[in-house]
CSV table of N, CA and C in Angstrom, one decimal:
chain,number,residue,atom,x,y,z
A,108,UNK,N,41.8,44.8,33.7
A,108,UNK,CA,41.7,44.6,35.1
A,108,UNK,C,41.2,43.2,35.4
A,109,UNK,N,41.8,42.6,36.4
A,109,UNK,CA,41.5,41.2,36.7
A,109,UNK,C,40.1,41.1,37.3
A,110,UNK,N,39.4,40.0,36.9
A,110,UNK,CA,38.0,39.7,37.3
A,110,UNK,C,38.2,38.9,38.6
A,111,UNK,N,37.7,39.4,39.7
A,111,UNK,CA,37.8,38.7,41.0
A,111,UNK,C,36.4,38.7,41.6
A,112,UNK,N,35.6,37.6,41.2
A,112,UNK,CA,34.2,37.5,41.7
A,112,UNK,C,33.9,36.3,42.5
A,113,UNK,N,35.0,35.6,42.9
A,113,UNK,CA,34.8,34.4,43.7
A,113,UNK,C,34.6,33.1,43.0
A,114,UNK,N,34.9,33.2,41.7
A,114,UNK,CA,34.8,32.0,40.8
A,114,UNK,C,36.2,31.9,40.2
A,115,UNK,N,36.8,30.7,40.2
A,115,UNK,CA,38.1,30.5,39.6
A,115,UNK,C,38.1,30.9,38.1
A,116,UNK,N,39.3,31.2,37.7
A,116,UNK,CA,39.5,31.6,36.3
A,116,UNK,C,39.1,30.4,35.4
A,117,UNK,N,39.4,29.2,35.8
A,117,UNK,CA,39.1,28.0,35.0
A,117,UNK,C,37.6,27.8,34.9
A,118,UNK,N,36.9,28.0,36.0
A,118,UNK,CA,35.5,27.8,36.0
A,118,UNK,C,34.8,28.9,35.2
A,119,UNK,N,35.3,30.1,35.3
A,119,UNK,CA,34.7,31.2,34.6
A,119,UNK,C,34.9,31.0,33.0
A,120,UNK,N,36.0,30.4,32.7
A,120,UNK,CA,36.3,30.1,31.3
A,120,UNK,C,35.4,29.1,30.7
A,121,UNK,N,35.1,28.0,31.5
A,121,UNK,CA,34.2,27.0,31.0
A,121,UNK,C,32.8,27.5,30.9
A,122,UNK,N,32.4,28.3,31.9
A,122,UNK,CA,31.0,28.8,31.8
A,122,UNK,C,30.9,29.8,30.7
A,123,UNK,N,31.9,30.7,30.5
A,123,UNK,CA,31.8,31.7,29.4
A,123,UNK,C,31.8,31.0,28.1
A,124,UNK,N,32.5,29.8,27.9
A,124,UNK,CA,32.5,29.1,26.6
A,124,UNK,C,31.1,28.5,26.4
A,125,UNK,N,30.4,28.0,27.4
A,125,UNK,CA,29.1,27.4,27.2
A,125,UNK,C,28.1,28.6,26.9
A,126,UNK,N,28.3,29.7,27.6
A,126,UNK,CA,27.5,30.9,27.3
A,126,UNK,C,27.7,31.4,25.9
A,127,UNK,N,28.9,31.3,25.4
A,127,UNK,CA,29.2,31.6,24.0
A,127,UNK,C,28.4,30.8,23.0
A,128,UNK,N,28.3,29.5,23.3
A,128,UNK,CA,27.4,28.6,22.5
A,128,UNK,C,26.0,29.1,22.6
A,129,UNK,N,25.5,29.4,23.8
A,129,UNK,CA,24.2,29.9,24.0
A,129,UNK,C,23.9,31.2,23.2
A,130,UNK,N,24.9,32.1,23.3
A,130,UNK,CA,24.8,33.3,22.6
A,130,UNK,C,24.6,33.1,21.1
A,131,UNK,N,25.4,32.2,20.6
A,131,UNK,CA,25.4,31.8,19.1
A,131,UNK,C,23.9,31.3,18.8
A,132,UNK,N,23.4,30.4,19.6
A,132,UNK,CA,22.1,29.9,19.4
A,132,UNK,C,21.0,31.0,19.4
A,133,UNK,N,21.2,31.9,20.4
A,133,UNK,CA,20.2,33.0,20.5
A,133,UNK,C,20.3,33.9,19.3
A,134,UNK,N,21.5,34.1,18.8
A,134,UNK,CA,21.6,35.0,17.7
A,134,UNK,C,21.1,34.4,16.4
A,135,UNK,N,21.3,33.1,16.2
A,135,UNK,CA,20.8,32.4,15.1
A,135,UNK,C,19.3,32.4,15.2
A,136,UNK,N,18.7,32.1,16.4
A,136,UNK,CA,17.3,32.2,16.5
A,136,UNK,C,16.7,33.6,16.3
A,137,UNK,N,17.4,34.6,16.7
A,137,UNK,CA,17.0,36.0,16.4
A,137,UNK,C,16.9,36.2,14.9
A,138,UNK,N,17.9,35.7,14.2
A,138,UNK,CA,17.9,35.9,12.7
A,138,UNK,C,16.8,35.1,12.1
A,139,UNK,N,16.5,33.9,12.6
A,139,UNK,CA,15.5,33.1,12.0
A,139,UNK,C,14.1,33.7,12.3
A,140,UNK,N,14.0,34.3,13.4
A,140,UNK,CA,12.7,35.0,13.8
A,140,UNK,C,12.5,36.2,12.9
A,141,UNK,N,13.6,37.0,12.6
A,141,UNK,CA,13.5,38.1,11.6
A,141,UNK,C,13.0,37.5,10.3
A,142,UNK,N,13.6,36.4,9.8
A,142,UNK,CA,13.3,35.8,8.6
A,142,UNK,C,11.7,35.5,8.6
A,143,UNK,N,11.3,34.9,9.6
A,143,UNK,CA,9.9,34.6,9.7
A,143,UNK,C,9.0,35.8,9.6
A,144,UNK,N,9.4,36.9,10.3
A,144,UNK,CA,8.7,38.2,10.3
A,144,UNK,C,8.6,38.8,8.9
A,145,UNK,N,9.7,38.8,8.3
A,145,UNK,CA,9.9,39.4,6.9
A,145,UNK,C,9.2,38.6,5.8
A,146,UNK,N,9.2,37.3,5.9
A,146,UNK,CA,8.8,36.5,4.8
A,146,UNK,C,7.5,35.7,5.0
A,147,UNK,N,6.8,35.9,6.1
A,147,UNK,CA,5.5,35.3,6.3
A,147,UNK,C,4.5,35.6,5.2
A,148,UNK,N,3.7,34.6,4.9
A,148,UNK,CA,2.6,34.8,3.9
A,148,UNK,C,1.4,34.0,4.4
A,149,UNK,N,0.3,34.5,4.0
A,149,UNK,CA,-0.9,33.7,4.4
A,149,UNK,C,-2.0,34.6,4.9
A,150,UNK,N,-3.2,34.0,5.1
A,150,UNK,CA,-4.4,34.7,5.6
A,150,UNK,C,-4.2,35.4,6.9
A,151,UNK,N,-3.4,34.8,7.8
A,151,UNK,CA,-3.2,35.3,9.1
A,151,UNK,C,-1.9,36.2,9.2
A,152,UNK,N,-1.5,36.7,8.1
A,152,UNK,CA,-0.3,37.5,8.0
A,152,UNK,C,-0.2,38.6,9.1
A,153,UNK,N,-1.2,39.4,9.2
A,153,UNK,CA,-1.1,40.6,10.0
A,153,UNK,C,-0.8,40.2,11.5
A,154,UNK,N,-1.7,39.4,12.0
A,154,UNK,CA,-1.5,39.0,13.4
A,154,UNK,C,-0.2,38.2,13.7
A,155,UNK,N,0.1,37.3,12.9
A,155,UNK,CA,1.4,36.6,13.1
A,155,UNK,C,2.6,37.4,12.8
A,156,UNK,N,2.5,38.3,11.9
A,156,UNK,CA,3.6,39.3,11.6
A,156,UNK,C,3.9,40.1,12.8
A,157,UNK,N,2.8,40.6,13.5
A,157,UNK,CA,3.0,41.4,14.7
A,157,UNK,C,3.6,40.5,15.9
A,158,UNK,N,3.1,39.3,16.0
A,158,UNK,CA,3.6,38.4,17.0
A,158,UNK,C,5.1,38.1,16.7
A,159,UNK,N,5.5,37.8,15.5
A,159,UNK,CA,6.9,37.6,15.2
A,159,UNK,C,7.8,38.8,15.6
A,160,UNK,N,7.2,40.0,15.4
A,160,UNK,CA,7.9,41.2,15.8
A,160,UNK,C,8.1,41.3,17.3
A,161,UNK,N,7.1,40.9,18.1
A,161,UNK,CA,7.3,40.8,19.5
A,161,UNK,C,8.4,39.8,19.9
A,162,UNK,N,8.4,38.6,19.1
A,162,UNK,CA,9.4,37.6,19.4
A,162,UNK,C,10.8,38.1,19.1
A,163,UNK,N,11.0,38.7,17.9
A,163,UNK,CA,12.4,39.2,17.6
A,163,UNK,C,12.9,40.3,18.5
A,164,UNK,N,11.9,41.1,19.0
A,164,UNK,CA,12.3,42.2,19.9
A,164,UNK,C,12.8,41.6,21.2
A,165,UNK,N,12.1,40.6,21.7
A,165,UNK,CA,12.5,39.9,22.9
A,165,UNK,C,13.8,39.1,22.7
A,166,UNK,N,13.9,38.6,21.5
A,166,UNK,CA,15.1,37.8,21.2
A,166,UNK,C,16.4,38.7,21.2
A,167,UNK,N,16.2,39.9,20.6
A,167,UNK,CA,17.3,40.9,20.6
A,167,UNK,C,17.8,41.2,22.0
A,168,UNK,N,16.8,41.4,22.9
A,168,UNK,CA,17.2,41.7,24.3
A,168,UNK,C,17.9,40.5,25.0
A,169,UNK,N,17.5,39.3,24.7
A,169,UNK,CA,18.2,38.1,25.2
A,169,UNK,C,19.6,38.0,24.7
A,170,UNK,N,19.8,38.3,23.4
A,170,UNK,CA,21.2,38.2,22.8
A,170,UNK,C,22.1,39.2,23.6
A,171,UNK,N,21.6,40.4,23.9
A,171,UNK,CA,22.3,41.4,24.6
A,171,UNK,C,22.7,40.9,26.0
A,172,UNK,N,21.6,40.4,26.7
A,172,UNK,CA,21.8,39.9,28.1
A,172,UNK,C,22.9,38.8,28.2
A,173,UNK,N,22.8,37.8,27.2
A,173,UNK,CA,23.8,36.7,27.3
A,173,UNK,C,25.2,37.2,27.0
A,174,UNK,N,25.3,38.1,26.1
A,174,UNK,CA,26.7,38.7,25.8
A,174,UNK,C,27.2,39.4,27.0
A,175,UNK,N,26.3,40.2,27.7
A,175,UNK,CA,26.8,40.9,28.9
A,175,UNK,C,27.1,40.0,30.0
A,176,UNK,N,26.4,38.9,30.1
A,176,UNK,CA,26.8,37.9,31.1
A,176,UNK,C,28.2,37.3,30.9
A,177,UNK,N,28.5,37.1,29.7
A,177,UNK,CA,29.9,36.6,29.3
A,177,UNK,C,30.9,37.7,29.8
A,178,UNK,N,30.6,39.0,29.5
A,178,UNK,CA,31.5,40.0,29.9
A,178,UNK,C,31.6,40.1,31.4
A,179,UNK,N,30.5,39.9,32.1
A,179,UNK,CA,30.6,39.9,33.6
A,179,UNK,C,31.5,38.9,34.1
A,180,UNK,N,31.7,37.8,33.4
A,180,UNK,CA,32.6,36.8,33.8
A,180,UNK,C,34.1,37.1,33.4
A,181,UNK,N,34.3,38.2,32.8
A,181,UNK,CA,35.6,38.6,32.4
A,181,UNK,C,36.1,38.1,31.1
A,182,UNK,N,35.2,37.6,30.2
A,182,UNK,CA,35.5,37.1,28.9
A,182,UNK,C,34.9,38.0,27.8
A,183,UNK,N,35.4,37.9,26.6
A,183,UNK,CA,34.8,38.6,25.5
A,183,UNK,C,33.7,37.7,24.8
A,184,UNK,N,32.6,38.4,24.4
A,184,UNK,CA,31.6,37.6,23.7
A,184,UNK,C,31.9,37.5,22.3
A,185,UNK,N,31.7,36.4,21.7
A,185,UNK,CA,31.8,36.2,20.2
A,185,UNK,C,30.9,37.2,19.6
A,186,UNK,N,31.3,37.8,18.5
A,186,UNK,CA,30.5,38.8,17.9
A,186,UNK,C,30.6,38.9,16.3
A,187,UNK,N,30.9,37.7,15.7
A,187,UNK,CA,30.9,37.7,14.3
A,187,UNK,C,30.0,36.6,13.8
A,188,UNK,N,29.4,36.7,12.7
A,188,UNK,CA,28.6,35.7,12.1
A,188,UNK,C,29.3,34.4,12.0
A,189,UNK,N,30.6,34.4,11.6
A,189,UNK,CA,31.4,33.2,11.4
A,189,UNK,C,31.5,32.5,12.8
A,190,UNK,N,31.8,33.2,13.9
A,190,UNK,CA,31.9,32.6,15.2
A,190,UNK,C,30.5,32.0,15.6
A,191,UNK,N,29.5,32.7,15.4
A,191,UNK,CA,28.1,32.2,15.8
A,191,UNK,C,27.8,30.9,15.0
A,192,UNK,N,28.1,30.9,13.7
A,192,UNK,CA,27.9,29.6,13.0
A,192,UNK,C,28.7,28.5,13.4
A,193,UNK,N,29.9,28.7,13.9
A,193,UNK,CA,30.8,27.7,14.4
A,193,UNK,C,30.4,27.2,15.8
A,194,UNK,N,29.8,28.1,16.6
A,194,UNK,CA,29.4,27.7,18.0
A,194,UNK,C,28.0,27.2,18.1
A,195,UNK,N,27.0,27.5,17.2
A,195,UNK,CA,25.6,27.2,17.4
A,195,UNK,C,25.3,25.7,17.3
A,196,UNK,N,24.3,25.4,18.0
A,196,UNK,CA,23.7,24.0,17.9
A,196,UNK,C,22.6,24.0,16.9
A,197,UNK,N,22.1,25.2,16.5
A,197,UNK,CA,21.0,25.3,15.6
A,197,UNK,C,21.5,25.2,14.1
A,198,UNK,N,20.6,25.1,13.2
A,198,UNK,CA,21.0,25.1,11.8
A,198,UNK,C,20.4,26.3,11.1
A,199,UNK,N,21.0,26.7,10.1
A,199,UNK,CA,20.5,27.8,9.3
A,199,UNK,C,19.6,27.2,8.2
A,200,UNK,N,19.6,25.9,8.0
A,200,UNK,CA,18.8,25.3,7.0
A,200,UNK,C,17.4,25.7,7.1
A,201,UNK,N,16.8,26.1,6.0
A,201,UNK,CA,15.4,26.7,6.0
A,201,UNK,C,14.5,26.0,5.0
A,202,UNK,N,14.2,24.7,5.3
A,202,UNK,CA,13.3,24.0,4.5
A,202,UNK,C,11.8,24.3,4.9
A,203,UNK,N,11.0,24.2,4.0
A,203,UNK,CA,9.6,24.4,4.3
A,203,UNK,C,9.0,25.7,3.8
A,204,UNK,N,7.8,26.0,4.1
A,204,UNK,CA,7.1,27.1,3.5
A,204,UNK,C,7.2,28.4,4.3
A,205,UNK,N,6.5,29.4,3.8
A,205,UNK,CA,6.5,30.7,4.5
A,205,UNK,C,5.1,30.9,5.1
A,206,UNK,N,4.3,29.9,5.3
A,206,UNK,CA,3.0,30.0,6.0
A,206,UNK,C,3.3,30.0,7.5
A,207,UNK,N,2.4,30.5,8.3
A,207,UNK,CA,2.6,30.6,9.7
A,207,UNK,C,2.9,29.3,10.3
A,208,UNK,N,2.2,28.3,10.0
A,208,UNK,CA,2.4,27.0,10.6
A,208,UNK,C,3.8,26.4,10.4
A,209,UNK,N,4.3,26.6,9.2
A,209,UNK,CA,5.7,26.1,8.9
A,209,UNK,C,6.7,26.9,9.7
A,210,UNK,N,6.6,28.2,9.7
A,210,UNK,CA,7.5,29.0,10.3
A,210,UNK,C,7.5,28.8,11.8
A,211,UNK,N,6.3,28.7,12.4
A,211,UNK,CA,6.2,28.5,13.8
A,211,UNK,C,6.8,27.2,14.2
A,212,UNK,N,6.6,26.1,13.5
A,212,UNK,CA,7.2,24.8,13.8
A,212,UNK,C,8.7,24.9,13.8
A,213,UNK,N,9.3,25.7,12.9
A,213,UNK,CA,10.8,25.8,12.9
A,213,UNK,C,11.2,26.6,14.1
A,214,UNK,N,10.5,27.7,14.4
A,214,UNK,CA,10.9,28.5,15.6
A,214,UNK,C,10.7,27.7,16.9
A,215,UNK,N,9.7,26.9,17.0
A,215,UNK,CA,9.4,26.0,18.1
A,215,UNK,C,10.5,25.0,18.3
A,216,UNK,N,10.9,24.4,17.3
A,216,UNK,CA,12.1,23.4,17.4
A,216,UNK,C,13.3,24.1,17.9
A,217,UNK,N,13.6,25.3,17.5
A,217,UNK,CA,14.8,26.0,17.9
A,217,UNK,C,14.7,26.4,19.4
A,218,UNK,N,13.5,26.8,19.8
A,218,UNK,CA,13.3,27.2,21.2
A,218,UNK,C,13.5,26.0,22.1
A,219,UNK,N,12.9,24.8,21.7
A,219,UNK,CA,13.0,23.6,22.4
A,219,UNK,C,14.5,23.1,22.5
A,220,UNK,N,15.2,23.3,21.4
A,220,UNK,CA,16.7,22.9,21.4
A,220,UNK,C,17.4,23.8,22.5
A,221,UNK,N,17.1,25.1,22.5
A,221,UNK,CA,17.8,26.0,23.4
A,221,UNK,C,17.4,25.6,24.9
A,222,UNK,N,16.1,25.3,25.1
A,222,UNK,CA,15.7,24.9,26.4
A,222,UNK,C,16.5,23.7,26.9
A,223,UNK,N,16.6,22.7,26.1
A,223,UNK,CA,17.4,21.5,26.4
A,223,UNK,C,18.8,21.8,26.7
A,224,UNK,N,19.4,22.6,25.9
A,224,UNK,CA,20.8,23.0,26.1
A,224,UNK,C,21.0,23.8,27.5
A,225,UNK,N,20.1,24.7,27.7
A,225,UNK,CA,20.1,25.4,29.0
A,225,UNK,C,19.9,24.5,30.2
A,226,UNK,N,18.9,23.6,30.1
A,226,UNK,CA,18.6,22.7,31.2
A,226,UNK,C,19.8,21.9,31.5
A,227,UNK,N,20.6,21.5,30.5
A,227,UNK,CA,21.8,20.6,30.7
A,227,UNK,C,22.9,21.4,31.3
A,228,UNK,N,22.8,22.7,31.5
A,228,UNK,CA,23.9,23.5,32.0
A,228,UNK,C,23.6,24.1,33.4
A,229,UNK,N,22.3,24.1,33.9
A,229,UNK,CA,21.9,24.7,35.1
A,229,UNK,C,22.7,24.2,36.3
A,230,UNK,N,22.6,22.9,36.5
A,230,UNK,CA,23.3,22.3,37.7
A,230,UNK,C,24.8,22.3,37.5
A,231,UNK,N,25.2,22.1,36.3
A,231,UNK,CA,26.7,22.1,36.0
A,231,UNK,C,27.3,23.4,36.4
A,232,UNK,N,26.7,24.5,36.0
A,232,UNK,CA,27.2,25.8,36.3
A,232,UNK,C,27.3,26.0,37.8
A,233,UNK,N,26.2,25.6,38.5
A,233,UNK,CA,26.1,25.9,40.0
A,233,UNK,C,27.0,24.9,40.7
A,234,UNK,N,27.0,23.7,40.4
A,234,UNK,CA,27.7,22.7,41.2
A,234,UNK,C,29.2,22.5,40.8
A,235,UNK,N,29.4,22.2,39.5
A,235,UNK,CA,30.7,21.9,39.1
A,235,UNK,C,31.6,23.1,39.0
A,236,UNK,N,31.0,24.2,38.6
A,236,UNK,CA,31.8,25.4,38.3
A,236,UNK,C,31.5,26.6,39.3
A,237,UNK,N,30.7,26.3,40.4
A,237,UNK,CA,30.5,27.3,41.5
A,237,UNK,C,30.1,28.6,41.0
A,238,UNK,N,29.2,28.7,40.0
A,238,UNK,CA,28.7,29.9,39.5
A,238,UNK,C,27.1,29.9,39.6
A,239,UNK,N,26.7,30.1,40.8
A,239,UNK,CA,25.3,30.2,41.1
A,239,UNK,C,24.6,31.3,40.4
A,240,UNK,N,25.2,32.4,40.2
A,240,UNK,CA,24.7,33.6,39.5
A,240,UNK,C,24.3,33.2,38.1
A,241,UNK,N,25.2,32.7,37.3
A,241,UNK,CA,24.9,32.3,35.9
A,241,UNK,C,23.9,31.2,35.9
A,242,UNK,N,24.0,30.3,36.8
A,242,UNK,CA,23.0,29.2,36.9
A,242,UNK,C,21.5,29.7,37.1
A,243,UNK,N,21.5,30.7,38.0
A,243,UNK,CA,20.2,31.4,38.2
A,243,UNK,C,19.8,32.2,36.9
A,244,UNK,N,20.7,32.9,36.3
A,244,UNK,CA,20.3,33.6,35.1
A,244,UNK,C,19.8,32.7,34.0
A,245,UNK,N,20.5,31.6,33.8
A,245,UNK,CA,20.0,30.8,32.7
A,245,UNK,C,18.7,30.0,33.0
A,246,UNK,N,18.5,29.8,34.3
A,246,UNK,CA,17.2,29.2,34.8
A,246,UNK,C,16.0,30.2,34.3
A,247,UNK,N,16.2,31.5,34.6
A,247,UNK,CA,15.2,32.4,34.2
A,247,UNK,C,15.1,32.5,32.7
A,248,UNK,N,16.2,32.4,32.0
A,248,UNK,CA,16.2,32.4,30.5
A,248,UNK,C,15.4,31.2,30.0
A,249,UNK,N,15.7,30.1,30.6
A,249,UNK,CA,15.0,28.9,30.2
A,249,UNK,C,13.5,29.0,30.3
A,250,UNK,N,13.1,29.7,31.4
A,250,UNK,CA,11.6,29.9,31.6
A,250,UNK,C,11.0,30.8,30.6
A,251,UNK,N,11.8,31.8,30.1
A,251,UNK,CA,11.3,32.6,29.0
A,251,UNK,C,11.1,31.8,27.8
A,252,UNK,N,12.1,30.9,27.5
A,252,UNK,CA,12.0,30.1,26.3
A,252,UNK,C,10.8,29.1,26.4
A,253,UNK,N,10.6,28.6,27.6
A,253,UNK,CA,9.5,27.7,27.8
A,253,UNK,C,8.1,28.3,27.6
A,254,UNK,N,8.0,29.5,28.0
A,254,UNK,CA,6.8,30.3,27.8
A,254,UNK,C,6.6,30.5,26.3
A,255,UNK,N,7.6,30.9,25.6
A,255,UNK,CA,7.5,31.2,24.2
A,255,UNK,C,7.2,29.9,23.5
A,256,UNK,N,7.8,28.8,23.8
A,256,UNK,CA,7.5,27.5,23.2
A,256,UNK,C,6.1,27.1,23.5
A,257,UNK,N,5.6,27.3,24.6
A,257,UNK,CA,4.2,27.0,24.9
A,257,UNK,C,3.2,27.8,24.0
A,258,UNK,N,3.5,29.1,23.8
A,258,UNK,CA,2.7,29.9,23.0
A,258,UNK,C,2.8,29.5,21.5
A,259,UNK,N,4.0,29.1,21.1
A,259,UNK,CA,4.2,28.6,19.7
A,259,UNK,C,3.4,27.3,19.5
A,260,UNK,N,3.5,26.4,20.5
A,260,UNK,CA,2.7,25.2,20.4
A,260,UNK,C,1.2,25.4,20.3
A,261,UNK,N,0.8,26.4,21.1
A,261,UNK,CA,-0.7,26.7,21.1
A,261,UNK,C,-1.1,27.2,19.7
A,262,UNK,N,-0.2,27.9,19.0
A,262,UNK,CA,-0.6,28.4,17.6
A,262,UNK,C,-0.8,27.3,16.6
A,263,UNK,N,-0.1,26.2,16.8
A,263,UNK,CA,-0.2,25.2,15.8
A,263,UNK,C,-1.0,24.0,16.2
A,264,UNK,N,-1.6,24.0,17.3
A,264,UNK,CA,-2.4,22.9,17.8
A,264,UNK,C,-3.6,22.7,17.0
């Protein structure tokens, strides 16, 4: 059935493609957060292990929301590891240790990268592509990432 939501097909396609990149970033971040949760070592293991569990749970919800936003625009969400790795701005490279400080620094860098990517699309979605809904959605998503980034920064200060 044709998607008729007051946004041209061309604009929906551009926005959906950018959201696909965001979805890939979110999925890679989710995977890296699981890695941190599973492989953490150190004296602060228990408390940080629980914190990473909160983060990956929140991350899984975000992945689902972004994929559903793509579907709301009438497009299919990428859903293979291969497509995520082709679309992501993040890297799977995992240099460094398994101590909390090293893992938190890596996660912080990825959250900050996602924040910058989202920020670069907010006005573009609303103004150039006439999609105020997605612009509003990603603004809220950026705020979630900003809060997580602040908390991660506070851990390593």
